[in-house]
Structure formats: structure tokens, C-alpha cells
Short mmCIF file of C-alpha atoms in Angstrom, two decimals:
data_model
loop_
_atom_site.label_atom_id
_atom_site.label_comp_id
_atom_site.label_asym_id
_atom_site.label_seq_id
_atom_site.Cartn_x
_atom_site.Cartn_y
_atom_site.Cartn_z
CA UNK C 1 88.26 133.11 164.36
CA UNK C 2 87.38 128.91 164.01
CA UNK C 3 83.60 129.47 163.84
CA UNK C 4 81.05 126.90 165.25
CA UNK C 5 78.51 126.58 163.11
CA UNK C 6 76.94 123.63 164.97
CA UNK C 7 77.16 120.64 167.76
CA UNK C 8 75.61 118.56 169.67
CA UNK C 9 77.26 119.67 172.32
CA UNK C 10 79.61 122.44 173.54
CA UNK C 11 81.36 122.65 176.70
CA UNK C 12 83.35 125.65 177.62
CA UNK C 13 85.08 126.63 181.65
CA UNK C 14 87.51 129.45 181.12
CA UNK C 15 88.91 128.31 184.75
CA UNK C 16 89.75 125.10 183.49
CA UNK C 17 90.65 125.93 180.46
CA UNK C 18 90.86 128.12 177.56
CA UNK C 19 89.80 125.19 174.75
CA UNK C 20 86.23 125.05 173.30
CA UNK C 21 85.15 121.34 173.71
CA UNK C 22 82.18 120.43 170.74
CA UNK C 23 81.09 117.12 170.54
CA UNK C 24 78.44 115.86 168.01
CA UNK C 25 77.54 115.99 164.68
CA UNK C 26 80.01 119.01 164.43
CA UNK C 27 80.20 121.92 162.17
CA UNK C 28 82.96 124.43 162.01
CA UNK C 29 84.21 127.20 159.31
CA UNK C 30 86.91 128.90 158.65
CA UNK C 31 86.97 131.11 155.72
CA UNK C 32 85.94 129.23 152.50
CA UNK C 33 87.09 125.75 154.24
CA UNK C 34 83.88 124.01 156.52
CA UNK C 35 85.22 121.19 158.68
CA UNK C 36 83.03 117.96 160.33
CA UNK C 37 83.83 115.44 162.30
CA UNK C 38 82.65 113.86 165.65
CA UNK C 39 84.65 116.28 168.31
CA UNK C 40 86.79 118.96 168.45
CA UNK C 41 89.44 121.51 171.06
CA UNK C 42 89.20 124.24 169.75
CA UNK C 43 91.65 127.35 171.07
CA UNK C 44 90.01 130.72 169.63
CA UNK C 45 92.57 132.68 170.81
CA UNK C 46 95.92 130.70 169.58
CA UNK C 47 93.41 129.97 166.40
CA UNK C 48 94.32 126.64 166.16
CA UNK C 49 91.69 123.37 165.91
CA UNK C 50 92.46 119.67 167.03
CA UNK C 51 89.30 117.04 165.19
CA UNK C 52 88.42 113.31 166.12
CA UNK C 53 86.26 111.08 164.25
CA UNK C 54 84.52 111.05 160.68
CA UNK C 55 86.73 113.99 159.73
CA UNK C 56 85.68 115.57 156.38
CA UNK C 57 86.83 119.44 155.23
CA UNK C 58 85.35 120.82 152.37
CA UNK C 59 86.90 123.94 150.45
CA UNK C 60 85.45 125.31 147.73
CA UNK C 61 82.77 123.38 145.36
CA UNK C 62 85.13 120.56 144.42
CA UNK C 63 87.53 119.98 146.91
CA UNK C 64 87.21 117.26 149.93
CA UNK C 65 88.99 115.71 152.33
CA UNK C 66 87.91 112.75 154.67
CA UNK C 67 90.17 111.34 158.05
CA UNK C 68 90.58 110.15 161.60
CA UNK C 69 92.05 113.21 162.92
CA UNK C 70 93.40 116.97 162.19
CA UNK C 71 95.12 119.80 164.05
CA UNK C 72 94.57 123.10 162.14
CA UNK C 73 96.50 126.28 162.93
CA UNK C 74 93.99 128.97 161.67
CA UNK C 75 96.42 131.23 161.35
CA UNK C 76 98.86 129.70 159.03
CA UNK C 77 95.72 128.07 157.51
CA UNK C 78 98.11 124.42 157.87
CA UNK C 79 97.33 121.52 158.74
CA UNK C 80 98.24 117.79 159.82
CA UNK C 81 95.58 114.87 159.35
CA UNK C 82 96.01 111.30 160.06
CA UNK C 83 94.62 107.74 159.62
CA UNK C 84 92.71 106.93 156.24
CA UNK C 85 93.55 109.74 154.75
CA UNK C 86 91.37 110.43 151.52
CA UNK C 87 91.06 113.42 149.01
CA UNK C 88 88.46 114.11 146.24
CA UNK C 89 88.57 116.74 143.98
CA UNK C 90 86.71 116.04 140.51
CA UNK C 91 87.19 112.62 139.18
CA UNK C 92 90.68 112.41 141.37
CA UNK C 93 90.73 110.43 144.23
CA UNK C 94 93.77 110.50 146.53
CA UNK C 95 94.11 107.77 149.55
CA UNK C 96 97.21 108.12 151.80
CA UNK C 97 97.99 106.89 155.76
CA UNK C 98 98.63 111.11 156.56
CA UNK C 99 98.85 114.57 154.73
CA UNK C 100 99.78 117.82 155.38
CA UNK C 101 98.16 121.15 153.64
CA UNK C 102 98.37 124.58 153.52
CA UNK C 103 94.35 125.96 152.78
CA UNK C 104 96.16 129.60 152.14
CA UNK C 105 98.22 127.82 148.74
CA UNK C 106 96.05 125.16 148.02
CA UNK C 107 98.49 122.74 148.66
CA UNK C 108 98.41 119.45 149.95
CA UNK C 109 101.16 116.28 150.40
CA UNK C 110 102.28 113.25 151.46
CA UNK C 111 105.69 111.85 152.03
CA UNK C 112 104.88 108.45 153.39
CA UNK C 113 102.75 106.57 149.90
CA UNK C 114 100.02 107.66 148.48
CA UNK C 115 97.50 106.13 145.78
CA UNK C 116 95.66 108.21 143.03
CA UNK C 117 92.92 107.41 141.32
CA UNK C 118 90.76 107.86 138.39
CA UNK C 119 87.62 105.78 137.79
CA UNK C 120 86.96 107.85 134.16
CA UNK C 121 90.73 107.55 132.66
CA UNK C 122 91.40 103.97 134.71
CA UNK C 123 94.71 105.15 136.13
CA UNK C 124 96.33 104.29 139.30
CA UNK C 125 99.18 106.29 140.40
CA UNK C 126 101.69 105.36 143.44
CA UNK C 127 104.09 106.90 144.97
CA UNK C 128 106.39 107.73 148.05
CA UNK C 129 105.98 111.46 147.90
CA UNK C 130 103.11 113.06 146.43
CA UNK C 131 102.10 117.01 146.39
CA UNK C 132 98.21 118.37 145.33
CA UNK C 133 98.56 121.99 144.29
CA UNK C 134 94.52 123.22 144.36
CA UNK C 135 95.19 126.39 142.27
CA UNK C 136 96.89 124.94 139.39
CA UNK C 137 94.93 121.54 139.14
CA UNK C 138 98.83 119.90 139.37
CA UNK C 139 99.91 117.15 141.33
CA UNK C 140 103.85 116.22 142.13
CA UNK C 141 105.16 112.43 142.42
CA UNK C 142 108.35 111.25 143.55
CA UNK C 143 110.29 108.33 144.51
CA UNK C 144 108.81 104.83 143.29
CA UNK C 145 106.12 106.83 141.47
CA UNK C 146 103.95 104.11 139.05
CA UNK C 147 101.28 104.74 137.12
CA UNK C 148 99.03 102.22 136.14
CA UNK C 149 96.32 101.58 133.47
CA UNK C 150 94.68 98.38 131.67
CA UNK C 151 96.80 99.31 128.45
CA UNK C 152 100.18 100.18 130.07
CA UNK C 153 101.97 100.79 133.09
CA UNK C 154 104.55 103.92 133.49
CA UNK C 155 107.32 103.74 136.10
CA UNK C 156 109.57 106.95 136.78
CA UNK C 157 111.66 109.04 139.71
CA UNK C 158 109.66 112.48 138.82
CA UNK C 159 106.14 112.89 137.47
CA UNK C 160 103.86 115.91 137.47
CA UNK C 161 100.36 115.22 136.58
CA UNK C 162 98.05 117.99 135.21
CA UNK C 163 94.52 116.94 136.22
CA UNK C 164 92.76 119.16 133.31
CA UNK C 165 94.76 117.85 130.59
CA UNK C 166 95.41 114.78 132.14
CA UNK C 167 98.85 114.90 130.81
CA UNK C 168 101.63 113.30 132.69
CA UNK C 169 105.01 115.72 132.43
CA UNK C 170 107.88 113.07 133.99
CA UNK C 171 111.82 113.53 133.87
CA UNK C 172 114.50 111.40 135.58
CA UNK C 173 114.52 107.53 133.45
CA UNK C 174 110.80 106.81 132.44
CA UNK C 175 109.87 103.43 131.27
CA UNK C 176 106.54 102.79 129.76
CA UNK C 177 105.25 99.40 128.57
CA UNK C 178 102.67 99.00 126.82
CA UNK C 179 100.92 95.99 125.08
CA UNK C 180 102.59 96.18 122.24
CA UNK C 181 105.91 97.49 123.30
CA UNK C 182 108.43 99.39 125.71
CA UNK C 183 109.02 103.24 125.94
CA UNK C 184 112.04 104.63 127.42
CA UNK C 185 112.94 108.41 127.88
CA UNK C 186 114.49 110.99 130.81
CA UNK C 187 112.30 113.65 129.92
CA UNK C 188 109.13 114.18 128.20
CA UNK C 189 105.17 114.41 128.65
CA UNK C 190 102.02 111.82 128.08
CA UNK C 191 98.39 112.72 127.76
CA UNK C 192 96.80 109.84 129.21
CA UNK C 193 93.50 110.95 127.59
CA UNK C 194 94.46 111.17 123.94
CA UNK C 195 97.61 108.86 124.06
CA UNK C 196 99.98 111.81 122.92
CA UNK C 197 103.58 111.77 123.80
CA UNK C 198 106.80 113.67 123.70
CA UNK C 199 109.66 111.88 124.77
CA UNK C 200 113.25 113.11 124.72
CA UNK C 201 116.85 112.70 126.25
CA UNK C 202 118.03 108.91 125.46
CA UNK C 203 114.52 108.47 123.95
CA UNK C 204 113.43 105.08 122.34
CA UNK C 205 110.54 102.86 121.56
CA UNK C 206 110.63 99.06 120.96
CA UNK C 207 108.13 96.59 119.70
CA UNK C 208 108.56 92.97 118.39
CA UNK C 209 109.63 94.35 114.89
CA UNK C 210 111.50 97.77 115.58
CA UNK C 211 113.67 99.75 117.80
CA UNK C 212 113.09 103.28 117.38
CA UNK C 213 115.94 106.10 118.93
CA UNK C 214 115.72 109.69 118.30
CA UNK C 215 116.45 112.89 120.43
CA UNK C 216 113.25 113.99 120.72
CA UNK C 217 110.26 111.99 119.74
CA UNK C 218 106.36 112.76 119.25
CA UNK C 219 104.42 109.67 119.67
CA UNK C 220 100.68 108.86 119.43
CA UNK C 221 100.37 105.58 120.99
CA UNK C 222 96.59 105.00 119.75
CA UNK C 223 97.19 105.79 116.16
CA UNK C 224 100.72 104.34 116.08
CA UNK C 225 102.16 107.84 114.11
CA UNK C 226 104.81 109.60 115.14
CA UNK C 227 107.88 112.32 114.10
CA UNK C 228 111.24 112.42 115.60
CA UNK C 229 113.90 115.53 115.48
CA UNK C 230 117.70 115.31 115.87
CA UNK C 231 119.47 111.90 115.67
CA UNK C 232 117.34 109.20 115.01
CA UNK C 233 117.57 105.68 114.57
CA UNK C 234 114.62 103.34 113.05
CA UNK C 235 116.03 99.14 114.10
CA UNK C 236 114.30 96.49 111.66
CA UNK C 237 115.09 93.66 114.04
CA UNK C 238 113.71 91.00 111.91
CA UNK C 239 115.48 91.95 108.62
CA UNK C 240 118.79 93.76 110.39
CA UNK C 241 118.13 96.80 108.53
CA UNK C 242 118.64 100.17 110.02
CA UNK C 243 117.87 103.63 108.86
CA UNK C 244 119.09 106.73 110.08
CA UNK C 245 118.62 110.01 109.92
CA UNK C 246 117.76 113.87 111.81
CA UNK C 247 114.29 114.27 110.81
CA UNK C 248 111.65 111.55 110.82
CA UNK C 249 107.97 110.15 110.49
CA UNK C 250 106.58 106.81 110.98
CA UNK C 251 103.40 104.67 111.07
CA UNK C 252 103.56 101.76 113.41
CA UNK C 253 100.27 100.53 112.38
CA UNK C 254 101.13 100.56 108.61
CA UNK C 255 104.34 99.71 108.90
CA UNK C 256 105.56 103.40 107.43
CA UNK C 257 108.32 105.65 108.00
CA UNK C 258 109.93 108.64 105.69
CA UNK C 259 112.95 109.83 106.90
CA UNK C 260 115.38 113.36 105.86
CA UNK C 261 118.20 115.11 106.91
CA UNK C 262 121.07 112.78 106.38
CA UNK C 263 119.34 110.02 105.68
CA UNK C 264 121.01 106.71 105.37
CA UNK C 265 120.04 102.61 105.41
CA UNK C 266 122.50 100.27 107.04
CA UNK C 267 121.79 96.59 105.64
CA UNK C 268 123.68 93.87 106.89
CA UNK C 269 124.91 91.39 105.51
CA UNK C 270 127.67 88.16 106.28
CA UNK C 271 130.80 90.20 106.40
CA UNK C 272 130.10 94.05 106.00
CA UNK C 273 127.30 96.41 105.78
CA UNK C 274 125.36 98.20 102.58
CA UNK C 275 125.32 102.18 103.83
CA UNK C 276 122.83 103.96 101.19
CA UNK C 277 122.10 107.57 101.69
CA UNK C 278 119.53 109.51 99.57
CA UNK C 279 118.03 112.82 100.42
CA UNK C 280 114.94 111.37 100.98
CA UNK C 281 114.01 107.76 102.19
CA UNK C 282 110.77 105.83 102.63
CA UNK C 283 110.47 102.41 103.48
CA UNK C 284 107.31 100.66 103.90
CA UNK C 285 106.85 96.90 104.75
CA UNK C 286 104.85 93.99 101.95
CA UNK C 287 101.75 92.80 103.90
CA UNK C 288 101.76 89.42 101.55
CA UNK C 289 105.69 88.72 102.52
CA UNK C 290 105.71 90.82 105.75
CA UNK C 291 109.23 91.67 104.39
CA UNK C 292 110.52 95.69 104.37
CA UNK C 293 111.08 97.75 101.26
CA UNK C 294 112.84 101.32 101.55
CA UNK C 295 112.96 104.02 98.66
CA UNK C 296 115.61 106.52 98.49
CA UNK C 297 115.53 108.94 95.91
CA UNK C 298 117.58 112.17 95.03
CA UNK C 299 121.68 112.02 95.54
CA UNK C 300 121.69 108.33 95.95
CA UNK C 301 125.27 107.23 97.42
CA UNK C 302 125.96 103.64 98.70
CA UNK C 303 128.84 101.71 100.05
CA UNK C 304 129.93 98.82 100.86
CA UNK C 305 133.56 97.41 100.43
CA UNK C 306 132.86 95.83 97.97
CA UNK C 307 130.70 97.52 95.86
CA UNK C 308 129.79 101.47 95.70
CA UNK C 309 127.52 103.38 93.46
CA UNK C 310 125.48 106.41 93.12
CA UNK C 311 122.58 106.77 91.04
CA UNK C 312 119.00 109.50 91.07
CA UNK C 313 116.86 106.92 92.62
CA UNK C 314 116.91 103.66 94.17
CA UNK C 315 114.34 100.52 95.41
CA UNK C 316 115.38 97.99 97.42
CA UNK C 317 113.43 95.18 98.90
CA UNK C 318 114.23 92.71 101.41
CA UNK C 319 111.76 90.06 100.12
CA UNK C 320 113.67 89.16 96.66
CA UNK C 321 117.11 91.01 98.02
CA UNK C 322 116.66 93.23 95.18
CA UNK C 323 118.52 96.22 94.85
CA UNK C 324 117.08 98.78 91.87
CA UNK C 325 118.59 101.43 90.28
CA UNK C 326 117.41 104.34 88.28
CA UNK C 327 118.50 107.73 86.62
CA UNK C 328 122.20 107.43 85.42
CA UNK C 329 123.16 104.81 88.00
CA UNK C 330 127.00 104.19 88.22
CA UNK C 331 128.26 101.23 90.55
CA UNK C 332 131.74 100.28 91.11
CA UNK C 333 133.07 96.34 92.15
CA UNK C 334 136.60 96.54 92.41
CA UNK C 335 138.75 97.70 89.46
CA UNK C 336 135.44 97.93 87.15
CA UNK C 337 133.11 100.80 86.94
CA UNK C 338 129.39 99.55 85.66
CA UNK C 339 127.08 102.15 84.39
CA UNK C 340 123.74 102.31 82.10
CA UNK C 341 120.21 103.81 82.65
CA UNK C 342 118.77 101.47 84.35
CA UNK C 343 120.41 98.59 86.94
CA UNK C 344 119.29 95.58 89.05
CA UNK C 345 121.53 94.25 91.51
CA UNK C 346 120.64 90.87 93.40
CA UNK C 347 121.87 89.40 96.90
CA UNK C 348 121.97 85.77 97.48
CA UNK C 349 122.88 84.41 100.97
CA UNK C 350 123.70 87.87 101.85
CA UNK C 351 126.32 88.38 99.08
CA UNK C 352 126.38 89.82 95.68
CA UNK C 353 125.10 87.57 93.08
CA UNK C 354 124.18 89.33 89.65
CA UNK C 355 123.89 92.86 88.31
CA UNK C 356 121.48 93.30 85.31
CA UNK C 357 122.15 96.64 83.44
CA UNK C 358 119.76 97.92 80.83
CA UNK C 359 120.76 100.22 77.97
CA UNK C 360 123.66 102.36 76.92
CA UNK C 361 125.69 100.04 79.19
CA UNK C 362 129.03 100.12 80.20
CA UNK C 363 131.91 98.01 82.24
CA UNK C 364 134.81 99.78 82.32
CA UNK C 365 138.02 99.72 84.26
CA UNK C 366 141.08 101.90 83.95
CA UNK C 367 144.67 100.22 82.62
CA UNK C 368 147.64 102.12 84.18
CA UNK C 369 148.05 105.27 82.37
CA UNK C 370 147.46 103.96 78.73
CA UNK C 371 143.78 103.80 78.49
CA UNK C 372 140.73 102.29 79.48
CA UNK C 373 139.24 98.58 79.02
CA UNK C 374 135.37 99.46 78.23
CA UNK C 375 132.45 97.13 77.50
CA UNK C 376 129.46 98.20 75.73
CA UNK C 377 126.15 97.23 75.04
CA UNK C 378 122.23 97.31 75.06
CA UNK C 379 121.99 95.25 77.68
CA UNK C 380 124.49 93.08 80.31
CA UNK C 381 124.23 90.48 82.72
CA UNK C 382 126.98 90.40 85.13
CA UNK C 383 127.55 87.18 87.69
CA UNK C 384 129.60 86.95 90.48
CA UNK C 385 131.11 83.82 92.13
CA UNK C 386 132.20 84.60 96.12
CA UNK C 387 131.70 88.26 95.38
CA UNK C 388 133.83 88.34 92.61
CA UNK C 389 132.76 89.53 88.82
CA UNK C 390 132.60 86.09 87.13
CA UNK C 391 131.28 86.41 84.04
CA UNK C 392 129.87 89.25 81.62
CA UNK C 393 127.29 88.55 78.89
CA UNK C 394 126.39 91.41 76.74
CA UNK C 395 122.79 91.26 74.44
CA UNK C 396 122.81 93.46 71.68
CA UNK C 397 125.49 96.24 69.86
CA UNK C 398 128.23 94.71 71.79
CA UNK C 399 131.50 96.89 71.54
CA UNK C 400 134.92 96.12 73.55
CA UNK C 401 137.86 98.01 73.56
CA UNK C 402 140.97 95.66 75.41
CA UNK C 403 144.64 96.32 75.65
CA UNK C 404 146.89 93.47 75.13
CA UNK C 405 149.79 93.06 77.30
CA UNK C 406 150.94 92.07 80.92
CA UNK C 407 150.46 93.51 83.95
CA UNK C 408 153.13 95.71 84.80
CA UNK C 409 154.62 95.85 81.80
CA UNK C 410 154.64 97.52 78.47
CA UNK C 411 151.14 97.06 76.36
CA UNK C 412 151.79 95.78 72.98
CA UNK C 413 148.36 96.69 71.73
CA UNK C 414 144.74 98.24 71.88
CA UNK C 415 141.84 95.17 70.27
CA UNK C 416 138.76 96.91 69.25
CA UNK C 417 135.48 95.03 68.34
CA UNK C 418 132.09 94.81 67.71
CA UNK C 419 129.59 91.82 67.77
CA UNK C 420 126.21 91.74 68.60
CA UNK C 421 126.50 88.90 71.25
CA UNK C 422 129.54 88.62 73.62
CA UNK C 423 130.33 86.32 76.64
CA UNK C 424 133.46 87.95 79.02
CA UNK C 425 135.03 85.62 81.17
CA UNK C 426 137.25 86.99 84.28
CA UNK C 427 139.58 85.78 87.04
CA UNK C 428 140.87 87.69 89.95
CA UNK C 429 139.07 90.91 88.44
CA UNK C 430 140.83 90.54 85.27
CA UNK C 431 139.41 89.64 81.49
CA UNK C 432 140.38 86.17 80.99
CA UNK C 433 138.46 85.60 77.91
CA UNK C 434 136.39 86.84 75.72
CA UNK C 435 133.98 85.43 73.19
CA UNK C 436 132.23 87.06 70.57
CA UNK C 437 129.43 84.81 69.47
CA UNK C 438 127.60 86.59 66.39
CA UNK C 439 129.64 87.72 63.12
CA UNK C 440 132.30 89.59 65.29
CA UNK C 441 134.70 92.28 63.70
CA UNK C 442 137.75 93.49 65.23
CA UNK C 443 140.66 95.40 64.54
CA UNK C 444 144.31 94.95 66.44
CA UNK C 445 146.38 98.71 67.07
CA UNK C 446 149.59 98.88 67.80
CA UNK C 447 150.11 100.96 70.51
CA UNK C 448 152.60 103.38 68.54
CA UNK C 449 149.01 103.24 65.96
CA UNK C 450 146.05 103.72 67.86
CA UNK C 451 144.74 107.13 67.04
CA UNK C 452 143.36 108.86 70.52
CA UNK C 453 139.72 109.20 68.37
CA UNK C 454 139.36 105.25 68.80
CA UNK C 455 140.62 104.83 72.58
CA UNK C 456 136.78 105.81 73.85
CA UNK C 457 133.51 104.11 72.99
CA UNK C 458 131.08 106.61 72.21
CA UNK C 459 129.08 107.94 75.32
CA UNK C 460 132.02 106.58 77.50
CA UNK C 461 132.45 108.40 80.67
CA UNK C 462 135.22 107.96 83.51
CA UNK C 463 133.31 108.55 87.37
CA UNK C 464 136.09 107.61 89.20
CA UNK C 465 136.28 111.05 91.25
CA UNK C 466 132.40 110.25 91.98
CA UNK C 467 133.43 106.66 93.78
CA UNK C 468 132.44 106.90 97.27
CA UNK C 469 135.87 106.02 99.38
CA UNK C 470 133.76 105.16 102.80
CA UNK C 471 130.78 104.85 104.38
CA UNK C 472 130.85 108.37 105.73
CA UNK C 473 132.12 109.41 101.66
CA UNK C 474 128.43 108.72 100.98
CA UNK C 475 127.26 112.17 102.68
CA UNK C 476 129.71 114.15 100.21
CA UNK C 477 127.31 116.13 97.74
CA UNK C 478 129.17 116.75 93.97
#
């Protein structure tokens, strides 16, 4: 039964008809939902309720509902209301031209626009098709659904917004932008309260200085920190740097980001790329020069075609184009293999320019089957001319070992020699002259003379089986 708990007025003729007319200041109940308004039919025994005028139903402590009109079916507990539509519940307000509900679910929607509202969190959601689910605090969005605040705007097909939490869970493309930047996903979740995220499928994030991609990504937008999982891609777009890898963290605000799991850092340059992988890498950006700087350390492998290395550890730094490398590194331009304990390599213009090697250093480079040419010394200095080894000077217990003879054809001799101070000349990749500028000493062999015991420099190793062969070589782990 529709109970009247109180009117102005009631008029009732069973001859004339079966409908309870109420007209004033009305009051009617059913179950835990109280209805007013300015007149009503009601028809007790088909249980059903048709409202004019200042509508407003109440159910329960929180929820409320204001109109121009309703019919009510008391039995299905469903009903239709119409003209300036609006629903309260909490700090939500929901305004909409008509709604349906059903009080026994809790359930209320929309399929012709809607606008949601909250004065506390500043949001402003629209959509074409909206659905208020009482029980679970949830309400559904879809088709042109936007949500709006002063600090971003979110635009999706699907949203479901969890009034508690005030999380937003959305799926279909999802763009965000924000003041500082753009969001994209398909799927993922926002807590418009504490600016948490979880984005996923196609994910990526873009600001004025990076592009970030990943397959799933955690993302607080007030703190700038994030992680990613799976494959994930971290854009420098003002240094064209990119590094790579499946597990990630980052710092937007300090300009931080670590990165595992197949890490790698693209740098490119005029004609090629640098690929550098390390098990670990860290890059952080120079607040004086604004310029990035990356770390990798652990199983350091690079390539590029035309230069590859590995070494322990390895800085480089976009500022100076400084590559440094530490713990055994080994680098390889061409036909020459360059080792020692500690290396600097420099970029100019985007190309190669100079390689500084500090102690037990080596150049060496393999000749056919005979032997190799090696280089020693404390320390070298290595230039090259249109990425091309130019010139080799060696400071300090410089040793050579050089076979004499023409390309292709038979050797006629192994020179061996020692002098502090030596300047190496080269053309093509290939010693063109050597000069020994302090109180050299050398010795001339034969070839049928040279006893094997003199063919190596002491310490002398041959990495050749080490060389990275391509940029996806670099992931290979000795």
C-alpha cells in the first residue's frame, strides 16, 4: 500500500473512479522511500502513484531526489521522473532532463545527459548515459563521458566512479590532460582524491620533456613518482635519448628514473644510434645545465656500428657528451680493440671525437693469422677524424709490437719496441706511422725468428668473442 501520510486535500468517488486524488503540501510513504510534491493519483489497488509539482523522494538518511513529475509502480518499486531532474546523495549531486529507478536495487539512470557534481573534490562529470547504484556507492558513465576539474580534464567511452573512494575505474581510450601534460590509456583507475593512478593497455604519459610508455603504469600525479611493469619506454625529447626496459621507477618532479629488466639507452646521434644495456640504469637530469645523465652499471654492453664495448660500469652525460667507463672496460672501433682500467670517450657534433684510456692500456688489432699488432702504455689519447682512429699518443712505458709486410701478402717481420713517449699515426684503420719520441729501443724478428714468448705484451688479452655483433648482441650475458 502507497500510504498518505498527509494533504491538504484528498478527494476520493469510487463511482467515478478508483484513483485517490491529494492535493497540497503532500506526503506519501512507501516503505523506507517518503515522497512530496504538490498533487498526486494515486491507484491503491494497481499500487502505482502518478506526482505533479515540487517533487522530492527521500530514501534512507542520504539519498534525495527533486522533479516535475513521477509515476511509481509500488509494486516493482520503479519509477519514471521528468523535468529538472536532480539527485543528492552525500557530497554528489546529479542534474539530468529524466531518470528512471528501481527503489528495490537502489538503482537509478539516465540515458539522455546527465551532469555530476562535487563541490568538495571540484569535479564535473558529463555524460550520455549515466547509472547510480545506491547499495554500492557506484555510479556508471557512458558515451561522451568527461570529467572535469580545475587541474585536469578526463575524457573516455566507459567510466565507473566509486563515490567512497572517489576513484574513477575507466576502460575503452582514456585521455587525461593535465597542466603539465597528457595521459593516455584503455584501461586503468584514478583516485581523484589522492591523485593515484593505474593506467594500462597502450599506456603513456607526455610532458614538455618526456614521453613515458609502459604496459602497465602506477602514477601519482601530485608527487610526480611513479613505477611501470612490462615494456616500458622513458622518451627524452629534448636530448633524443631513450631508455628502455620491463621494470621501472621515475620522479617527474626530480627529474629521476631507475630502470631493470633489460634495460637499455638508445642515444641518437647523425647517422646511427648508441644502444647501452646494463643491468641496472639510472639517469637523473643536471639542474645547472638542465641536460640528462644516465648510469648503468653491472654487464655493461653497448653498440653502435661503429664502435662497441663492454665494461662493469658506465656514466654518460649529455651536457659534455661524455661517455665514462669503468671496471675492465674493452671498446672496439673497427679492426682495433682498446682496453685499460679506466676510459673516457667524447662526442662532438654527434660523432666520435677522442677516447682517453688510463692505465695498463692497450690498442690492439688482429693481423691475419700471424699475430697481433698491440699498443701499450700508462696512458693513451686516441683522436678520430670523421669517425675514423686518427692518431694514437701514448704517455708513459710505451710498448708496440708491429708486423712488417703488406696486406695480403706474406709478413716479412715482427718490430718490437719500447719508448716512453710514442705518437701512432693511421689511415684507413691502418698504422701509417709511428714515432717514438724518448730514447726508443727496438728490435726487428724475422718471421722464421720470432720466438712465440715475444709475440704478446705482457697482460695482453684478445676479447674478440666478447664484441657485441648488434644491437640486440648487447642482451647476450658471457
Amino acid at each position: 500500500m502507497i500510504e498518505v501520510v498527509s494533504a491538504d486535500k484528498l478527494i476520493f468517488d469510487q463511482k467515478r473512479s478508483e484513483a485517490q486524488r491529494v492535493i497540497g503540501n503532500v506526503q506519501v510513504k512507501h516503505e523506507n522511500t517518503t515522497m512530496y510534491c504538490d498533487s498526486a493519483w494515486i491507484f491503491q489497488k494497481k499500487g502505482k502513484l502518478y506526482a505533479f509539482g515540487h517533487l522530492h523522494m527521500k530514501q534512507g538518511d542520504s539519498l534525495n531526489v527533486y522533479g516535475d513529475s513521477l509515476f511509481y509502480d509500488a509494486n516493482l518499486r520503479y519509477g519514471k521522473m521528468r523535468g529538472h531532474v536532480r539527485m543528492v546523495e552525500l557530497d554528489m549531486n546529479m542534474e539530468t532532463d529524466s531518470i528512471e529507478f528501481d527503489a528495490k536495487e537502489g538503482r537509478g539512470w539516465y540515458t539522455n545527459g546527465g551532469i555530476i557534481r562535487s563541490a568538495r573534490n571540484k569535479n564535473t562529470l558529463t555524460s550520455r548515459n549515466g547509472e547510480y547504484r545506491s547499495k554500492s556507492k557506484d555510479i556508471f558513465f557512458s558515451d561522451s563521458v568527461r570529467l572535469n576539474h580545475p587541474e585536469y580534464t578526463m575524457q573516455c567511452d566507459t567510466l565507473r566512479y566509486h563515490t567512497p573512494q572517489e576513484t574513477a575505474f575507466f576502460s575503452g581510450p582514456t585521455t587525461i590532460r593535465t597542466n603539465s601534460g597528457l595521459i593516455f590509456c584503455e584501461n586503468g583507475w584514478y583516485n581523484t582524491r589522492t591523485d593515484e593512478s593505474f593506467f594500462s593497455k597502450n599506456a603513456f604519459l607526455s610532458s614538455k620533456e618526456h614521453l613515458i610508455h609502459g604496459d602497465s603504469i602506477r602514477y601519482n600525479r601530485k608527487t610526480g613518482k611513479g613505477s611501470a611493469h612490462g615494456k616500458f619506454q622513458l622518451q627524452d625529447t629534448l636530448n633524443a635519448m631513450i631508455a628502455e626496459g620491463k621494470r621501472a621507477q621515475f620522479d617527474e618532479v626530480k627529474g629521476t628514473s631507475m630502470i631493470t629488466d633489460s634495460a637499455v639507452l638508445i642515444r641518437k646521434f647523425e647517422k646511427d644510434s648508441l644502444y647501452i644495456h646494463a643491468d641496472t640504469l639510472y639517469g637523473f637530469k643536471n639542474l645547472a645545465t638542465d641536460k640528462q645523465h644516465f648510469v648503468a652499471w653491472h654487464h655493461v654492453r653497448f653498440f653502435k656500428s661503429d664502435l662497441q664495448g663492454i665494461c662493469d660500469s658506465l656514466n654518460f652525460s649529455e651536457g659534455d657528451s661524455l661517455l665514462q667507463l669503468m671496471g675492465t672496460p674493452v671498446i672496439w672501433h673497427q679492426e682495433n680493440q682498446l682496453s685499460a682500467v679506466k676510459m673516457n670517450i667524447r662526442f662532438k657534433e654527434k660523432t666520435i671525437d677522442r677516447a682517453d684510456l688510463y692505465d695498463d692500456c692497450f690498442i690492439a688489432s688482429q693481423v691475419d693469422s700471424t699475430g697481433y699488432n698491440q699498443i701499450k702504455g700508462r696512458s693513451m689519447h686516441a683522436v678520430f677524424v670523421n669517425e675514423q682512429l686518427s692518431q694514437i699518443d701514448i704517455k708513459g712505458n710505451g710498448q708496440t709490437i708491429y708486423y712488417a709486410g703488406e696486406e695480403g701478402k706474406k709478413r716479412i717481420g715482427m718490430n718490437k719496441a719500447e719508448c716512453s713517449d710514442i705518437r701512432i699515426r693511421l689511415a684507413e684503420n691502418k698504422i701509417s706511422a709511428i714515432t717514438f719520441i724518448t730514447e726508443p729501443e727496438a728490435v726487428f724478428y724475422p718471421m722464421d725468428r720470432i720466438n712465440p714468448k715475444d709475440k704478446l705484451l705482457k697482460d695482453f688479452k684478445w676479447h674478440g668473442n666478447s664484441r657485441p655483433k648488434n644491437k640486440s648482441d648487447i642482451f647476450r650475458h658471457e
